[in-house]
Amino acid sequence: MIYGDHTTGVIVQGATGNQGAFHINLMNQYAQETGGRGVVAGVTPGKGGQKVHGVPVYDSVREAMAEHDATTSVLFVPGFAAGDSIMEAASAGLELVVAITEGIPVHDTMRALAFARMEGCTVIGPNCPGILSPGELKLGIMPPQLAMPGHVGIISRSGTLTYEVINELTRAGIGQSTVVGIGGDPVIGQTFTEVLERFEADPQTKAVVLIGEVGGNLEEEGATSTSLPLVTYIAGISAPPEKRMGHAGAIIEGGEGDAVSKIARLRQLGFPVAGKPSDIPGLVRELL
Amino acid sequence: MKLLEFEAKEIFKEYGIPVPNGVVIRNPDELRRQLNGFTDEVVVKSQVDVGGRGKAGGIIITDKAEAVSTAEHLFSFPIKGLIPKAVLVEEKLPIDHEYYVSITIDRSTRQPMILFAETGGVDIEETARTRPEALRRAGFSPLLTGVPGFLMRQILGSAPKELGPVINNLYKAFCASDALLAEINPLVTTSRGVFAADAKLIVDDNALARQGITANRDLTPREREAEENGFSYVELDGSIGVIGNGAGLTMSTLDLIAHYNGKAANFLDVGGGAGRERVMKAVRLVAGMPDVKVIVVNLLGGITRCDEVAKGIIEAGIDQHVITRLAGTNEEEGKALLAKNGYQMLDTMEDVVRQAVQEAAA
């Protein structure tokens, strides 16, 4: 529970779009199962007054916050407008924005993150599946049925690969404290380093699985920043240079950020690196 | 998407960065008509999207009389397999000194970062490796509209102050064109002032629409078809076709193939919530690659429904063997459909990958 718990009040920005409406429903189903508050309001400019799955929609985040007690926003706004929406949420006083949106121009992300930081607002994503604290809170699109509560934290740049790892852990009887999808873009709000800081302060988390991929060097930076026991996995050994592997951030540039050298570096630093997802539970068990 | 040198220079010019006088030609005849603009020596440059052009023979200094035949040569001279559609002919500058400057986005600090070196030119990578201290770096808040003076002084060191305004204009061009990289190498000083002798701009694919760019030219025809269907797709050179949902899971499937000593033919991420028709198109696209012997479909249903996936695979009706792993939403319905139609399914991604590697090797 490093980014909130069942008492967290959630606003969804982009509430009336397909994705927004669909996931308001799923998040609130989960809130019902876990006794949480879930999504208390939606925001879509120009659509104030409507309801989505019983949740009232407002024209702006400020208006929604005047009527409801919320600290967190989950963002489904389309790419071209998402940077602006992050700034709106930060400016209105929300503490946390989870930006699910894919395809935000990176200059927009960069400016929105700088602005949010000035306003004291934490951003997860963009281009991420969100956060899941099994049994407590679901912010975003992760399928909670694969997960089970426990003591292993997961941080990942990718969505479905994370579900694969959750699935492997749960099948092996290893529960999760919180799963954080930090996003597949080159510029993201919370990096491995910052999420690990929160895990370190979380009494529930005893070990962390760090799932990285080609591009940049945020994995190495994160791994060396924490004293928590870590298991790592890096996707993209077979990724050719200068090609984007689905994620805007998953690209080997100028000979930097390839999986083989990331893995070598992590091993050199003494971290266990899983060769494939199914090796992860065994490695985690050795640490616990 | 990477712009060609002459396209980048057009943008640089708009933002007040001086570039050499020059003409862009699509065939040698166009040059005959425009030669009058030149006085003496010229630089003839192949406009192919390839690094290390100069060393590969794509940049030739010659005199005015030889310009047309040099251009003729470059139009039929492949560089790393690519023939140029355009050639840039520029006046030769009286260069005093070459510098290097680029602006990128630093992932760790989430800020624009300027890199500057007092020795530019062809061997900048070598300089970066052997004398990293020769590359000066400075990052600053993306909320600023220009490079702060104190940082500019720090970047320039003892280099001429005249470079400052050019670097500041480069930052403006970098922001305005949604660039991931804006680079001038070499940035040259001459008796006539400062010039961008070369130009490189990589535009963020997520911003192509608002930059007014309609087609991403970095793609192969099959990659373009994939893009039109909304797939992330990369071609590789093996014989096992790979379809997955989610970039990470698909990449991980590729890695598992390599782990078992197989070779993947491609990476295709159908994206979230793919229905029957999208899956069918994906399977047909991959089956259409000449070397593909067997196809692996690895799907974890969340928003994606496994029964839709199964229908798509069946409707694709391709010749190659499709081995599927389905898990998640509507898994049972999907498996029943595939079983009824005689398709092979296995329970884990390891099983499907091992099976595919075996078949591809047979």
Coordinates of C-alpha atoms in Angstrom, one line a residue, chain A residues 90-185:
Chain A
A90 CA -1.8 18.8 -10.1
S91 CA -3.1 22.4 -10.1
A92 CA -6.4 21.4 -8.4
G93 CA -4.4 19.9 -5.5
L94 CA -4.5 16.1 -6.2
E95 CA -1.6 14.2 -4.7
L96 CA -1.3 11.4 -7.2
V97 CA -2.0 11.1 -10.9
V98 CA -1.9 7.7 -12.5
A99 CA -1.6 8.3 -16.3
I100 CA -2.7 5.2 -18.2
T101 CA -2.7 7.1 -21.6
E102 CA -0.4 5.9 -24.3
G103 CA 1.0 8.1 -27.1
I104 CA 1.6 11.4 -25.3
P105 CA 4.2 13.5 -27.1
V106 CA 7.3 13.3 -24.9
H107 CA 7.7 17.1 -24.7
D108 CA 4.2 17.3 -23.3
T109 CA 5.0 14.7 -20.7
M110 CA 8.3 16.4 -19.7
R111 CA 6.6 19.8 -19.2
A112 CA 3.6 18.3 -17.4
L113 CA 5.9 16.3 -15.0
A114 CA 7.9 19.5 -14.2
F115 CA 4.7 21.4 -13.5
A116 CA 3.3 18.6 -11.4
R117 CA 6.5 18.4 -9.3
M118 CA 6.2 22.2 -8.6
E119 CA 2.6 21.6 -7.4
G120 CA 3.7 18.7 -5.1
C121 CA 1.8 16.1 -7.2
T122 CA 3.3 12.6 -7.8
V123 CA 2.7 11.1 -11.3
I124 CA 2.8 7.4 -12.3
G125 CA 3.2 6.7 -16.0
P126 CA 2.2 7.7 -18.7
N127 CA 1.7 4.6 -20.8
C128 CA 1.3 2.3 -17.8
P129 CA -1.2 -0.2 -16.4
G130 CA -1.4 1.6 -13.0
I131 CA -1.2 0.3 -9.5
L132 CA -2.6 -2.7 -7.7
S133 CA -2.4 -3.4 -4.0
P134 CA -4.1 -6.8 -3.8
G135 CA -7.1 -6.7 -1.4
E136 CA -6.9 -2.9 -1.0
L137 CA -6.8 -0.7 -4.0
K138 CA -6.8 -0.9 -7.8
L139 CA -5.8 2.3 -9.7
G140 CA -5.8 1.6 -13.4
I141 CA -6.3 -1.5 -15.6
M142 CA -4.5 -4.4 -14.0
P143 CA -6.6 -7.6 -13.7
P144 CA -6.8 -8.3 -10.0
Q145 CA -8.0 -11.9 -10.3
L146 CA -4.4 -13.0 -11.0
A147 CA -3.1 -11.4 -7.8
M148 CA -3.0 -12.3 -4.1
P149 CA -2.0 -10.3 -1.1
G150 CA 1.5 -10.8 0.3
H151 CA 4.9 -9.4 0.8
V152 CA 6.5 -9.1 -2.6
G153 CA 6.5 -5.8 -4.4
I154 CA 6.6 -5.6 -8.3
I155 CA 7.8 -2.7 -10.4
S156 CA 7.6 -2.9 -14.1
R157 CA 7.8 -0.9 -17.3
S158 CA 5.4 -3.1 -19.1
G159 CA 1.7 -4.2 -18.7
T160 CA 1.0 -7.8 -19.8
L161 CA 4.5 -9.0 -18.8
T162 CA 3.7 -7.8 -15.3
Y163 CA 0.5 -9.9 -15.3
E164 CA 2.5 -12.9 -16.4
V165 CA 4.8 -12.3 -13.4
I166 CA 1.9 -11.8 -11.0
N167 CA 0.5 -15.0 -12.3
E168 CA 3.7 -16.9 -11.8
L169 CA 4.1 -15.6 -8.3
T170 CA 0.5 -16.4 -7.3
R171 CA 0.7 -19.9 -8.7
A172 CA 3.8 -20.5 -6.6
G173 CA 1.9 -19.2 -3.6
I174 CA 3.8 -16.0 -3.3
G175 CA 1.6 -13.0 -2.6
Q176 CA 2.2 -9.4 -3.6
S177 CA 2.2 -6.2 -1.5
T178 CA 1.8 -3.7 -4.3
V179 CA 2.3 -3.9 -8.1
V180 CA 3.4 -0.7 -9.8
G181 CA 3.4 -0.3 -13.6
I182 CA 5.7 2.7 -14.1
G183 CA 5.1 2.9 -17.9
G184 CA 6.9 2.2 -21.2
D185 CA 7.6 5.8 -22.2

